[in-house]
Coordinates of C-alpha atoms in Angstrom, one line a residue:
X1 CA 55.8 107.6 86.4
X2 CA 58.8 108.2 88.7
X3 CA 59.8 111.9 88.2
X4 CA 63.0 111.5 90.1
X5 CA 64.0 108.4 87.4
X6 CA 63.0 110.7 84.6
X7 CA 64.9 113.4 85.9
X8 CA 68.1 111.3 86.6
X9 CA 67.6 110.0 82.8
X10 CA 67.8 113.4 81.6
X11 CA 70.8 114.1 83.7
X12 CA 72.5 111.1 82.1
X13 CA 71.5 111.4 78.9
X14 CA 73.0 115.4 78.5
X15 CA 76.3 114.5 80.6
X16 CA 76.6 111.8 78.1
X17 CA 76.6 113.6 74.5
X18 CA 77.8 117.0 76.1
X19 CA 79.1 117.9 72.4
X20 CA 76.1 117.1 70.6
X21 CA 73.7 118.8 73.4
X22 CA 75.9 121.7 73.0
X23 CA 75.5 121.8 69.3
X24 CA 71.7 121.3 69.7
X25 CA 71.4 124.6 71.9
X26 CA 73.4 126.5 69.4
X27 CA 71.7 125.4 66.6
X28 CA 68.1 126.0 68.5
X29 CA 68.9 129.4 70.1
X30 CA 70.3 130.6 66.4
X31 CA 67.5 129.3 64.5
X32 CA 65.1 130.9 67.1
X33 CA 67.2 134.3 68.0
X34 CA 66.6 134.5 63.7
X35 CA 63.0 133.8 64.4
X36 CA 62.3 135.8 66.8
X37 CA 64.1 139.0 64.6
X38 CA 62.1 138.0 61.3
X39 CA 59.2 138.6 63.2
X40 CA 60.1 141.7 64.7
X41 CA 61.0 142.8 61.5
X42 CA 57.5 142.4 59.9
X43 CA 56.5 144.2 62.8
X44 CA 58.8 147.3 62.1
X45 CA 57.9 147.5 58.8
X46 CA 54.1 147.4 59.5
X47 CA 54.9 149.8 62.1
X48 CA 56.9 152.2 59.9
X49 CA 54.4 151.7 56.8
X50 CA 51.3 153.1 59.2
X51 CA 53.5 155.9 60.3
X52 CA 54.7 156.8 56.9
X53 CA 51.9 155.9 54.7
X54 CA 49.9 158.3 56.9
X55 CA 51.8 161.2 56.2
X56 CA 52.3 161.0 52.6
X57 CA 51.3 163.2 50.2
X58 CA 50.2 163.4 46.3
X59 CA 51.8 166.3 44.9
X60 CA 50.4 168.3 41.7
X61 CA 53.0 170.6 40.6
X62 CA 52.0 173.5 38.1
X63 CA 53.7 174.5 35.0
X64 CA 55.9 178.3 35.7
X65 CA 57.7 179.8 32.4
X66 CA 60.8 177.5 32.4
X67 CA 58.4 174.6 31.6
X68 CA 57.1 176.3 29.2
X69 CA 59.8 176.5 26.9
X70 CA 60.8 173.1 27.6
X71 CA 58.5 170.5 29.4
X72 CA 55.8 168.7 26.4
X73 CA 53.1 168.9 29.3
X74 CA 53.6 172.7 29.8
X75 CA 53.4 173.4 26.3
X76 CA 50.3 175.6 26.7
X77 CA 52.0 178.0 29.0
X78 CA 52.4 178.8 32.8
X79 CA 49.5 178.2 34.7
X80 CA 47.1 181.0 34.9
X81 CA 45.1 181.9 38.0
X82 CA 41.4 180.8 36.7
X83 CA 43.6 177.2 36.2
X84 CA 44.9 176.8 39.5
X85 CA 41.1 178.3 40.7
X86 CA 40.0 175.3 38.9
X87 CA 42.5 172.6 40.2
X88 CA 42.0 173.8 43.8
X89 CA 38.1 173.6 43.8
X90 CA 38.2 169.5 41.5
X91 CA 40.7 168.7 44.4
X92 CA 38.2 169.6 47.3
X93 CA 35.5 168.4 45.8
X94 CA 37.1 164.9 45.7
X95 CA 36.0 162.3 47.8
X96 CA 39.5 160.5 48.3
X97 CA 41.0 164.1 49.2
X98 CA 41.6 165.0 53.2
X99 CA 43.0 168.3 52.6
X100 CA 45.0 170.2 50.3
X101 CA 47.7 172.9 50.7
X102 CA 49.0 175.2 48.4
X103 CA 52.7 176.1 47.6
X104 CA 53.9 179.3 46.1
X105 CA 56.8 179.5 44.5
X106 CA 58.5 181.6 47.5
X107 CA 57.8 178.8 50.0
X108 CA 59.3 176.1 47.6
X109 CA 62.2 177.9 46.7
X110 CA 62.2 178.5 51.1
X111 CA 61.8 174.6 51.3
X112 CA 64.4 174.0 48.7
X113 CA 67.3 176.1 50.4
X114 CA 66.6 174.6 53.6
X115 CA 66.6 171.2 52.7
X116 CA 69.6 172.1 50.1
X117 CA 71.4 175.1 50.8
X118 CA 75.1 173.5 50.4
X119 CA 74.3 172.5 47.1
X120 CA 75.8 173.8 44.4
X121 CA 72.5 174.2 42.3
X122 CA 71.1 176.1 44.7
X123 CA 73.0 179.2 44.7
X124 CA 71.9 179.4 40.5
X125 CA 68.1 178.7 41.5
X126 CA 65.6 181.7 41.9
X127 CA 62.0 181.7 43.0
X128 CA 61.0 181.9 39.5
X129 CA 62.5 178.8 38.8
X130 CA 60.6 176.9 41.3
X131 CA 57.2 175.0 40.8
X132 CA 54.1 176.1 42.7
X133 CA 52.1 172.9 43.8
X134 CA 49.2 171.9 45.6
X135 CA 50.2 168.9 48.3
X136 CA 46.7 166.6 48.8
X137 CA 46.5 164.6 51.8
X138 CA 44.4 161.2 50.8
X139 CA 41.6 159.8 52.8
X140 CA 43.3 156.5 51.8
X141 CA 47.4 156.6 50.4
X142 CA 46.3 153.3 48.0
X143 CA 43.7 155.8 46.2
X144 CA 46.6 158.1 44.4
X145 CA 45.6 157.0 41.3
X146 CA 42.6 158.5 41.2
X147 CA 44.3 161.7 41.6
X148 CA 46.9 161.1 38.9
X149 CA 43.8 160.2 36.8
X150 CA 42.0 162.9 37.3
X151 CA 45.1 166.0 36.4
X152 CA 47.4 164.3 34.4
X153 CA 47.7 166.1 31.2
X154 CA 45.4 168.9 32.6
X155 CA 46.5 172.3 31.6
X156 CA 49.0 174.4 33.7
X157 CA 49.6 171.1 35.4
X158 CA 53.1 169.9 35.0
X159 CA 52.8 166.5 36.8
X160 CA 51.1 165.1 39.5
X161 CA 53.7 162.9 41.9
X162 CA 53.3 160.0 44.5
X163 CA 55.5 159.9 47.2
X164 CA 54.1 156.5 48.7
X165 CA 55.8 154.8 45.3
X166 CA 59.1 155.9 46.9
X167 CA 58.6 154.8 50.6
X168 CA 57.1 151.3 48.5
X169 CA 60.9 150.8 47.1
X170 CA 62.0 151.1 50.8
X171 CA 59.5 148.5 52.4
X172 CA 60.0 146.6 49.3
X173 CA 64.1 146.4 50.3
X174 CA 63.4 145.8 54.0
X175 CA 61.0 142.9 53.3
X176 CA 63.6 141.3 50.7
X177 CA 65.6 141.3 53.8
X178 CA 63.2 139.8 55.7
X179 CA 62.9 137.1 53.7
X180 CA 66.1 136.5 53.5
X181 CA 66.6 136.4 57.4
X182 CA 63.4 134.0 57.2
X183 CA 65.7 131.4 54.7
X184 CA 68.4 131.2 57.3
X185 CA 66.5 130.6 59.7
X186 CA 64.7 127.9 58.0
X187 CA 67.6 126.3 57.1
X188 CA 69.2 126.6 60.9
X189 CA 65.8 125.0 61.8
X190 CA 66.3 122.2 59.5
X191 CA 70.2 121.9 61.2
X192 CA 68.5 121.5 64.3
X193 CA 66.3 119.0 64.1
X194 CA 68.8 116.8 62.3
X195 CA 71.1 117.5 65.2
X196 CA 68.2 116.6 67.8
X197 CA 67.4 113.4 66.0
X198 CA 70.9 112.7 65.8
X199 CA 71.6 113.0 69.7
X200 CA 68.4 111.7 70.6
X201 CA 69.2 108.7 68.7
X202 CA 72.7 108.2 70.1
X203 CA 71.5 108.4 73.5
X204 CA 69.3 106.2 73.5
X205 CA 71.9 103.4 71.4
X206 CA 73.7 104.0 74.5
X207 CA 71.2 103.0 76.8
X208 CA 70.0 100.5 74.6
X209 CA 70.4 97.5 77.4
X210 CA 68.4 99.7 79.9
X211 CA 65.4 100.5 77.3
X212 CA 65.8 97.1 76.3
X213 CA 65.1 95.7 80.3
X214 CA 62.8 98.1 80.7
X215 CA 60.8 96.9 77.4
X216 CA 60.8 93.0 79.0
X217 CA 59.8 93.6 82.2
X218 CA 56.5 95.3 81.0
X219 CA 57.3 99.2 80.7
X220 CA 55.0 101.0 78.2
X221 CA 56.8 103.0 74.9
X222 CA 55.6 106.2 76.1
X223 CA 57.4 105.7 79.6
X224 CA 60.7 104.6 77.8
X225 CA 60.8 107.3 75.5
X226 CA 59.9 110.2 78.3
X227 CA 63.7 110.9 79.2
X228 CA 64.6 111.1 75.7
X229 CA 62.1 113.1 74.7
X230 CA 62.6 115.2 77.9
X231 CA 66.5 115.4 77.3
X232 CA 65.5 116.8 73.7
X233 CA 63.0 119.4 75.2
X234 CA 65.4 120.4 78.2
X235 CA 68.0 121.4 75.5
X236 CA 65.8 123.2 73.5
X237 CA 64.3 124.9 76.3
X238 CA 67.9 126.5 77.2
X239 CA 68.5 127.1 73.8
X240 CA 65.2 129.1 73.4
X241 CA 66.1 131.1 76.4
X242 CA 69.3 132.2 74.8
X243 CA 67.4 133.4 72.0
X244 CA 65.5 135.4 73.9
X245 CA 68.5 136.7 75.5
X246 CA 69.5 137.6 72.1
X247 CA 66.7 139.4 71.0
X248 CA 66.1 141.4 74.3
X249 CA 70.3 142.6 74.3
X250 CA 69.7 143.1 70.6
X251 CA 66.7 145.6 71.0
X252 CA 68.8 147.3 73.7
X253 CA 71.8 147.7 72.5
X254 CA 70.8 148.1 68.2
X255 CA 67.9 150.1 69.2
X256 CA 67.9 151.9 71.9
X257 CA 71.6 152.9 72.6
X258 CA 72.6 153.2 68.7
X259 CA 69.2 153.8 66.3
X260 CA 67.5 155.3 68.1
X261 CA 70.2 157.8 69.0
X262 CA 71.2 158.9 65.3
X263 CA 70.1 162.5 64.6
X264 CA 69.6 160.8 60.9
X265 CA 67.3 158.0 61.8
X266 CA 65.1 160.5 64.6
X267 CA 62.3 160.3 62.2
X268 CA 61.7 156.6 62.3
X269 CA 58.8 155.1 64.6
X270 CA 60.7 151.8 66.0
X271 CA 58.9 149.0 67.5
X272 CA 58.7 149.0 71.2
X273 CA 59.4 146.7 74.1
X274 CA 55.9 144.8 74.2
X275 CA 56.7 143.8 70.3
X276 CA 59.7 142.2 71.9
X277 CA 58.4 140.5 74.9
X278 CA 55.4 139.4 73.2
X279 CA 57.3 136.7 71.3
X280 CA 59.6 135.7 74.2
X281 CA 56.4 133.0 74.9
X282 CA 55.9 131.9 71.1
X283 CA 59.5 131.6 71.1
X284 CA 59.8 129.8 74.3
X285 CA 56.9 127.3 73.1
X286 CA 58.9 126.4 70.0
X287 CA 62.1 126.1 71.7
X288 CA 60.1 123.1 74.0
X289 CA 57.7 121.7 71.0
X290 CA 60.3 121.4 68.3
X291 CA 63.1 118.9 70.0
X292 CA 60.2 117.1 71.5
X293 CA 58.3 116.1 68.7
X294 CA 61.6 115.6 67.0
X295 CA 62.4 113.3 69.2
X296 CA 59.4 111.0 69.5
X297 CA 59.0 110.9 65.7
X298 CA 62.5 110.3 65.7
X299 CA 62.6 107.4 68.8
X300 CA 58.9 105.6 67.5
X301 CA 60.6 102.9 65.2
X302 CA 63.8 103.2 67.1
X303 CA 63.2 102.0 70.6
X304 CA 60.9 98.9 69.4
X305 CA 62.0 95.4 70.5

């Protein structure tokens, strides 16, 4: 096969529905840019779920004198010392427990006024008030119900809390998002490969004297069908390469000059560069493989004499 002819078909062909190619490579670097950030968001919420879920903790707090009088669980009375002896030696003993840390009163009411100082709650709080704990670090975050299991309802304790059900609404948001990115871009996908069949289709009605000479004088399907299919891949390469333009300004500028800025967002773990750059080549790939095979299913019947 002549690769100059090939060449010179492609040429033709993209000169020839300049409207429709230019549709095609906005359709394709779209559908792929969304690609592309659907799979770098799995990839920050994986990455953020292994930061997180690492440092959560299972809280058991203890009943002080204000739950007594009103809390159903404290209704025995504060929590004595042999109780809190007691908790603390169950809790190491457990297999499923890392390490656990006490909290007096002092050093949550401490906590409290530094996390919430301007409130105006916190000016009426005392010590008193407060809830001594113990925080457990977990061998395994999924294993919190053993702990919850174990203390609820035990005496002095006034509930035993999971913060991994809270961080669970967040990934539970961000994948809901996700998905929703992944809909769009399945139904820009399906935009593109109607418009590839489309101009695949037209160029070749336009050439369909040369196809048609080429098909008498002997020239195989496959040989005829090349520029087309070529044309297709050509456009989709270019529109792939936008994409990736799109993701690697978007992880500059999004992350890097504005998230990862924020004073309020300095505690998230974002993805790095090589999550990026590794799916410049899947990306790439499909930009190439889609049109292509779009365009011989699309040219099989077509182009037969």
């Amino acid at each position: 096969m002549r690769a100059q002819f090939v060449l010179s078909e492609i040429g033709v062909g993209l000169r020839r529905n300049l409207t429709m190619t230019f549709a095609v490579v906005v359709s394709v670097a779209l559908s792929l840019a969304l690609f592309g950030g659907s799979l770098l968001m799995s990839d920050q919420v994986n990455t953020m779920k292994g930061y997180w879920y690492d440092k959560v903790n299972v809280s058991v707090f203890l009943c002080n004198k204000s739950d007594a009088e009103s809390d159903p669980n404290c209704a025995k009375g504060a929590v004595t010392k042999d109780q809190k002896e007691q908790i603390q030696t169950d809790l190491e003993k457990m297999s499923v427990v890392d390490s656990v840390t006490y909290e007096s009163q002092d050093e949550a009411y401490k906590h409290y006024k530094e996390q919430f100082g301007d409130s105006p709650l916190a000016s009426s709080l005392t010590p008193d008030q407060m809830q001594e704990s113990y925080r457990i670090k977990l061998t395994d975050p999924e294993k919190y119900q053993v702990i919850a299991t174990a203390f609820d309802g035990r005496d002095g304790v006034q509930s035993v809390q999971d913060q991994k059900g809270i961080l669970d609404n967040l990934f539970g948001l961000l994948n809901g998002m996700n998905w929703a990115a992944r809909a769009i871009m399945a139904l820009m996908l399906v935009v593109a490969l109607m418009l590839i069949v489309n101009t695949v289709r037209v160029s070749a009605f336009s050439r369909r004297r040369e196809t048609g000479i080429m098909r008498l004088v002997g020239a195989s399907g496959f040989y005829i069908q090349a520029p087309f299919i070529m044309e297709a891949a050509v456009a989709g390469l270019i529109g792939g390469g936008l994409a990736c333009g799109f993701l690697l300004v978007g992880r500059y500028f999004i992350i890097d000059n504005g998230l990862a800025l924020s004073e309020k967002l300095n505690l998230i773990n974002f993805i790095g560069w090589d999550a990026v750059l590794t799916k410049l080549p899947l990306i790439l790939a499909t930009s190439v493989l889609m049109p292509a095979l779009a365009a011989f299913f699309a040219l099989r019947k077509y182009l037969k004499v």
